[in-house]
Amino acid sequence: MANAKNMDLLTGSIWDKILKFAVPLAASSIFQQLFNSADVAVVGKFAGDAALAAVGANTFVINLMVNLFVGLSIGANVVVANALGEGRYRSVSRGVHTSIAVSLACGIVLGIIGICFARPILSAISTPADILDQATLYFRIYFMGMPFIMLYNFCAALLRSKGDTKRPFYVLLVAGAINLLLNVVFVVGCHMDVDGVAIATVIANVISSITLLYFLRRETGPFRFEFWKMHFTPWILGRIIKIGLPAGVQGALFSFSNVCIQSAINSLGSTAVAASAVAMNPELIVYFWLASFGHACVTFVGQNYGARNLERCRKVVRWTLLLSGVSTFTLGLIVSIFYHPILSIFTNDESTIATGMYRVYIVIGLEFINVLIDVCSGALRGMGKSMLPTLICVFGICGVRIFWVFALFPKFGTFASLMVCYPLSWITAGTILVFVYLRFIRKTRLEWSNSK
């Protein structure tokens, strides 16, 4: 198993390995987001605010549908990481091949749903009539590439399980550059609008996913992927579903609550929709930075929990909270200070920028609170307890946001008042998750001590 691309997560210092793991992963997620940011920037500058709003109106509903299935990739990560920590290499191989089979099956199902039901889905969230046709076109083309999006996420999760986050980053760096180039070619050169940026995104996703699959084909040992070995191993599939499905449900419910928020934004008109779309781009970049530490926590804790090293699991969580919290606070502060030039990248309309400012200050500026949720959820999932953080987040995040949208927002009816639901939901869920994590650690220490 020794491989220069593998990182030893079981011994040695922790903080520097977390950074080596998290920074390339954050960069990968950020470049993946830049696919969409490039769509928004090119459309906003060259195709107008109607096309910009059409792309932005898709964001939350696409995330709602995708996150349920992408959550299963977290299950794949934990299953393979646990097997590596325990030294069960046959299970590693079975995990790899089952995960690839799951990714393709999920991608095909999602693609069919997205293509067939695009317009009814977008109509259900009150997408403004003046952008509905363009939003539907973007949605359908985007979902044609869904098998490749799923394949990329599962391949990346498998590589992360052994500490390899650099190669997914390099792949997305190249794919992101291709996506940006194709955006310009299709929109500026060929005078296309949302269809051009959607096609460019699909092509970029095809390139990134096939490249990662090629890397797995070139692996040695249990991580080597062979097409003839691809099948569903029942007990592996069961564990992936047990761990990953709650994470996927949590992500889907997050997105559902955000769809409710998007519906409220849509009721404020096209300017609010466009403002939210442009502010979402730096917001997601800050979030993906934060989330990369949560993913690091899942993998580090997963391997060390498999090796029954609870004290190292606790150290991983402490270091991850510190590194993620300080860096996320700093990023949020920078974006808040320079919000105008940042939002100006995506639109020339001053009213759109002025409205988007509220999302920057209230959501991005307070994003560091979300660190508690991602790290504690990641730790619990790495230890195989995936349902707990899901239930907590359903209540603390989704419940708070939905209550705010339907009970309190109508009394105020402003964009700024709507954004307040984000930090309130983070505070609620984060406080509960910290308490549950600490209690679970104490319980596990006692059980392991009694079993010796």
PDB file of C-alpha atoms in Angstrom, residues 32 143 256 301 358:
ATOM      1  CA  GLN A  32     -15.651  23.448  -9.119  1.00  0.00           C
ATOM      2  CA  PHE A 143     -28.509  17.464 -15.991  1.00  0.00           C
ATOM      3  CA  PHE A 256     -34.815  22.295   0.469  1.00  0.00           C
ATOM      4  CA  VAL A 301     -11.337  10.579  12.180  1.00  0.00           C
ATOM      5  CA  TYR A 358     -26.781  42.432   2.510  1.00  0.00           C
TER       6      TYR A 358
END
